[in-house]
C-alpha cells in the first residue's frame, strides 16, 4: 500500500509514531536526562496532545470535504488557529522560566508544533487534491 492510498487519519498516526521515535532517539543521544526529566510537559505528552489534535483536525476535514469541498480550507484555518491558541496556553509556563533546560524545552516544543503543523498541511493538501 503506497502512502497515496493510506487514509489521511492513518497517515497522521503513522507519521506521529515515526516523529516521536526520531525525537526520543535524538533526545537519548543529545539531551541530558536531567533536562528531559525536568520538563514541564514531557515529550510523550506533547506528542499525544498534538497527535490527537491532528487526528481530530484531519477527521473533521474529511467530513467537511464530503459535504462541501469549498469549505475545507476555511475549516483548516479555523481549526489550526484554535490549536495554536491552545498550544500557546501550554507554552506560556515554559516561556516564564529561564533555567538551563528551558532552551531545550522551548526548542522541543517548537519542533513538535512545527512538525504537526507541516503534517496537517500536507494531509490537507492531499484531501483537497483527492479527485474522488
JSON list of C-alpha atoms in Angstrom, two decimals, residues 12-106:
[
{"chain": "A", "resi": 12, "resn": "UNK", "atom": "CA", "xyz": [-1.20, 11.19, 10.66]},
{"chain": "A", "resi": 13, "resn": "UNK", "atom": "CA", "xyz": [-0.94, 8.35, 13.18]},
{"chain": "A", "resi": 14, "resn": "UNK", "atom": "CA", "xyz": [1.91, 6.70, 11.27]},
{"chain": "A", "resi": 15, "resn": "UNK", "atom": "CA", "xyz": [3.83, 9.99, 10.91]},
{"chain": "A", "resi": 16, "resn": "UNK", "atom": "CA", "xyz": [3.25, 10.78, 14.60]},
{"chain": "A", "resi": 17, "resn": "UNK", "atom": "CA", "xyz": [4.78, 7.48, 15.68]},
{"chain": "A", "resi": 18, "resn": "UNK", "atom": "CA", "xyz": [7.76, 7.97, 13.36]},
{"chain": "A", "resi": 19, "resn": "UNK", "atom": "CA", "xyz": [8.29, 11.55, 14.54]},
{"chain": "A", "resi": 20, "resn": "UNK", "atom": "CA", "xyz": [8.05, 10.51, 18.18]},
{"chain": "A", "resi": 21, "resn": "UNK", "atom": "CA", "xyz": [10.56, 7.71, 17.67]},
{"chain": "A", "resi": 22, "resn": "UNK", "atom": "CA", "xyz": [13.05, 10.04, 15.98]},
{"chain": "A", "resi": 23, "resn": "UNK", "atom": "CA", "xyz": [12.58, 12.71, 18.64]},
{"chain": "A", "resi": 24, "resn": "UNK", "atom": "CA", "xyz": [13.16, 10.27, 21.50]},
{"chain": "A", "resi": 25, "resn": "UNK", "atom": "CA", "xyz": [16.18, 8.81, 19.74]},
{"chain": "A", "resi": 26, "resn": "UNK", "atom": "CA", "xyz": [17.73, 12.27, 19.31]},
{"chain": "A", "resi": 27, "resn": "UNK", "atom": "CA", "xyz": [16.95, 13.13, 22.94]},
{"chain": "A", "resi": 28, "resn": "UNK", "atom": "CA", "xyz": [18.60, 9.91, 24.07]},
{"chain": "A", "resi": 29, "resn": "UNK", "atom": "CA", "xyz": [21.88, 10.90, 22.44]},
{"chain": "A", "resi": 30, "resn": "UNK", "atom": "CA", "xyz": [21.86, 14.70, 22.59]},
{"chain": "A", "resi": 31, "resn": "UNK", "atom": "CA", "xyz": [19.93, 15.87, 25.67]},
{"chain": "A", "resi": 32, "resn": "UNK", "atom": "CA", "xyz": [20.97, 15.13, 29.25]},
{"chain": "A", "resi": 33, "resn": "UNK", "atom": "CA", "xyz": [18.36, 13.04, 31.02]},
{"chain": "A", "resi": 34, "resn": "UNK", "atom": "CA", "xyz": [18.14, 15.55, 33.89]},
{"chain": "A", "resi": 35, "resn": "UNK", "atom": "CA", "xyz": [16.95, 18.22, 31.42]},
{"chain": "A", "resi": 36, "resn": "UNK", "atom": "CA", "xyz": [14.27, 15.98, 29.95]},
{"chain": "A", "resi": 37, "resn": "UNK", "atom": "CA", "xyz": [13.11, 14.84, 33.40]},
{"chain": "A", "resi": 38, "resn": "UNK", "atom": "CA", "xyz": [12.65, 18.48, 34.47]},
{"chain": "A", "resi": 39, "resn": "UNK", "atom": "CA", "xyz": [10.46, 19.49, 31.52]},
{"chain": "A", "resi": 40, "resn": "UNK", "atom": "CA", "xyz": [7.11, 20.99, 32.41]},
{"chain": "A", "resi": 41, "resn": "UNK", "atom": "CA", "xyz": [5.47, 18.91, 29.66]},
{"chain": "A", "resi": 42, "resn": "UNK", "atom": "CA", "xyz": [7.06, 15.62, 28.68]},
{"chain": "A", "resi": 43, "resn": "UNK", "atom": "CA", "xyz": [7.78, 14.83, 25.06]},
{"chain": "A", "resi": 44, "resn": "UNK", "atom": "CA", "xyz": [5.27, 11.99, 25.29]},
{"chain": "A", "resi": 45, "resn": "UNK", "atom": "CA", "xyz": [2.54, 14.33, 26.50]},
{"chain": "A", "resi": 46, "resn": "UNK", "atom": "CA", "xyz": [3.25, 16.86, 23.74]},
{"chain": "A", "resi": 47, "resn": "UNK", "atom": "CA", "xyz": [3.17, 14.20, 21.03]},
{"chain": "A", "resi": 48, "resn": "UNK", "atom": "CA", "xyz": [-0.05, 12.80, 22.48]},
{"chain": "A", "resi": 49, "resn": "UNK", "atom": "CA", "xyz": [-1.67, 16.26, 22.56]},
{"chain": "A", "resi": 50, "resn": "UNK", "atom": "CA", "xyz": [-0.58, 17.31, 19.08]},
{"chain": "A", "resi": 51, "resn": "UNK", "atom": "CA", "xyz": [-1.28, 13.83, 17.68]},
{"chain": "A", "resi": 52, "resn": "UNK", "atom": "CA", "xyz": [-4.84, 13.83, 18.99]},
{"chain": "A", "resi": 53, "resn": "UNK", "atom": "CA", "xyz": [-5.37, 17.37, 17.73]},
{"chain": "A", "resi": 54, "resn": "UNK", "atom": "CA", "xyz": [-4.08, 16.42, 14.29]},
{"chain": "A", "resi": 55, "resn": "UNK", "atom": "CA", "xyz": [-6.27, 13.32, 14.10]},
{"chain": "A", "resi": 56, "resn": "UNK", "atom": "CA", "xyz": [-9.30, 15.39, 15.09]},
{"chain": "A", "resi": 57, "resn": "UNK", "atom": "CA", "xyz": [-8.49, 18.12, 12.57]},
{"chain": "A", "resi": 58, "resn": "UNK", "atom": "CA", "xyz": [-7.97, 15.65, 9.73]},
{"chain": "A", "resi": 59, "resn": "UNK", "atom": "CA", "xyz": [-11.15, 13.75, 10.66]},
{"chain": "A", "resi": 60, "resn": "UNK", "atom": "CA", "xyz": [-13.20, 16.96, 10.66]},
{"chain": "A", "resi": 61, "resn": "UNK", "atom": "CA", "xyz": [-11.67, 17.99, 7.33]},
{"chain": "A", "resi": 62, "resn": "UNK", "atom": "CA", "xyz": [-12.64, 14.65, 5.78]},
{"chain": "A", "resi": 63, "resn": "UNK", "atom": "CA", "xyz": [-16.22, 15.10, 7.00]},
{"chain": "A", "resi": 64, "resn": "UNK", "atom": "CA", "xyz": [-16.34, 18.66, 5.67]},
{"chain": "A", "resi": 65, "resn": "UNK", "atom": "CA", "xyz": [-14.87, 17.56, 2.33]},
{"chain": "A", "resi": 66, "resn": "UNK", "atom": "CA", "xyz": [-17.67, 15.03, 1.94]},
{"chain": "A", "resi": 67, "resn": "UNK", "atom": "CA", "xyz": [-20.23, 17.79, 2.39]},
{"chain": "A", "resi": 68, "resn": "UNK", "atom": "CA", "xyz": [-18.55, 20.73, 0.63]},
{"chain": "A", "resi": 69, "resn": "UNK", "atom": "CA", "xyz": [-15.00, 20.80, -0.71]},
{"chain": "A", "resi": 70, "resn": "UNK", "atom": "CA", "xyz": [-15.10, 24.59, -0.85]},
{"chain": "A", "resi": 71, "resn": "UNK", "atom": "CA", "xyz": [-15.15, 24.89, 2.94]},
{"chain": "A", "resi": 72, "resn": "UNK", "atom": "CA", "xyz": [-12.18, 22.62, 3.67]},
{"chain": "A", "resi": 73, "resn": "UNK", "atom": "CA", "xyz": [-9.61, 25.44, 3.52]},
{"chain": "A", "resi": 74, "resn": "UNK", "atom": "CA", "xyz": [-11.63, 27.67, 5.82]},
{"chain": "A", "resi": 75, "resn": "UNK", "atom": "CA", "xyz": [-12.16, 24.84, 8.28]},
{"chain": "A", "resi": 76, "resn": "UNK", "atom": "CA", "xyz": [-8.44, 24.03, 8.22]},
{"chain": "A", "resi": 77, "resn": "UNK", "atom": "CA", "xyz": [-7.56, 27.65, 9.02]},
{"chain": "A", "resi": 78, "resn": "UNK", "atom": "CA", "xyz": [-10.12, 27.84, 11.83]},
{"chain": "A", "resi": 79, "resn": "UNK", "atom": "CA", "xyz": [-9.11, 24.53, 13.43]},
{"chain": "A", "resi": 80, "resn": "UNK", "atom": "CA", "xyz": [-5.41, 25.29, 13.14]},
{"chain": "A", "resi": 81, "resn": "UNK", "atom": "CA", "xyz": [-5.92, 28.70, 14.73]},
{"chain": "A", "resi": 82, "resn": "UNK", "atom": "CA", "xyz": [-7.77, 27.12, 17.64]},
{"chain": "A", "resi": 83, "resn": "UNK", "atom": "CA", "xyz": [-4.97, 24.57, 18.03]},
{"chain": "A", "resi": 84, "resn": "UNK", "atom": "CA", "xyz": [-2.39, 27.39, 18.01]},
{"chain": "A", "resi": 85, "resn": "UNK", "atom": "CA", "xyz": [-4.28, 29.19, 20.77]},
{"chain": "A", "resi": 86, "resn": "UNK", "atom": "CA", "xyz": [-4.35, 26.05, 22.90]},
{"chain": "A", "resi": 87, "resn": "UNK", "atom": "CA", "xyz": [-0.66, 25.43, 22.16]},
{"chain": "A", "resi": 88, "resn": "UNK", "atom": "CA", "xyz": [0.20, 28.97, 23.26]},
{"chain": "A", "resi": 89, "resn": "UNK", "atom": "CA", "xyz": [-1.68, 28.33, 26.51]},
{"chain": "A", "resi": 90, "resn": "UNK", "atom": "CA", "xyz": [0.58, 25.30, 27.06]},
{"chain": "A", "resi": 91, "resn": "UNK", "atom": "CA", "xyz": [3.69, 27.26, 26.04]},
{"chain": "A", "resi": 92, "resn": "UNK", "atom": "CA", "xyz": [3.19, 30.15, 28.47]},
{"chain": "A", "resi": 93, "resn": "UNK", "atom": "CA", "xyz": [4.57, 28.35, 31.56]},
{"chain": "A", "resi": 94, "resn": "UNK", "atom": "CA", "xyz": [7.63, 27.28, 29.56]},
{"chain": "A", "resi": 95, "resn": "UNK", "atom": "CA", "xyz": [8.25, 30.87, 28.46]},
{"chain": "A", "resi": 96, "resn": "UNK", "atom": "CA", "xyz": [8.07, 32.19, 32.02]},
{"chain": "A", "resi": 97, "resn": "UNK", "atom": "CA", "xyz": [11.08, 30.20, 33.27]},
{"chain": "A", "resi": 98, "resn": "UNK", "atom": "CA", "xyz": [14.70, 30.90, 32.46]},
{"chain": "A", "resi": 99, "resn": "UNK", "atom": "CA", "xyz": [16.62, 27.80, 33.51]},
{"chain": "A", "resi": 100, "resn": "UNK", "atom": "CA", "xyz": [19.34, 25.93, 31.57]},
{"chain": "A", "resi": 101, "resn": "UNK", "atom": "CA", "xyz": [16.84, 23.27, 30.48]},
{"chain": "A", "resi": 102, "resn": "UNK", "atom": "CA", "xyz": [14.30, 25.85, 29.31]},
{"chain": "A", "resi": 103, "resn": "UNK", "atom": "CA", "xyz": [16.00, 26.48, 25.97]},
{"chain": "A", "resi": 104, "resn": "UNK", "atom": "CA", "xyz": [15.90, 22.76, 25.19]},
{"chain": "A", "resi": 105, "resn": "UNK", "atom": "CA", "xyz": [12.26, 22.54, 26.21]},
{"chain": "A", "resi": 106, "resn": "UNK", "atom": "CA", "xyz": [11.30, 25.58, 24.11]}
]
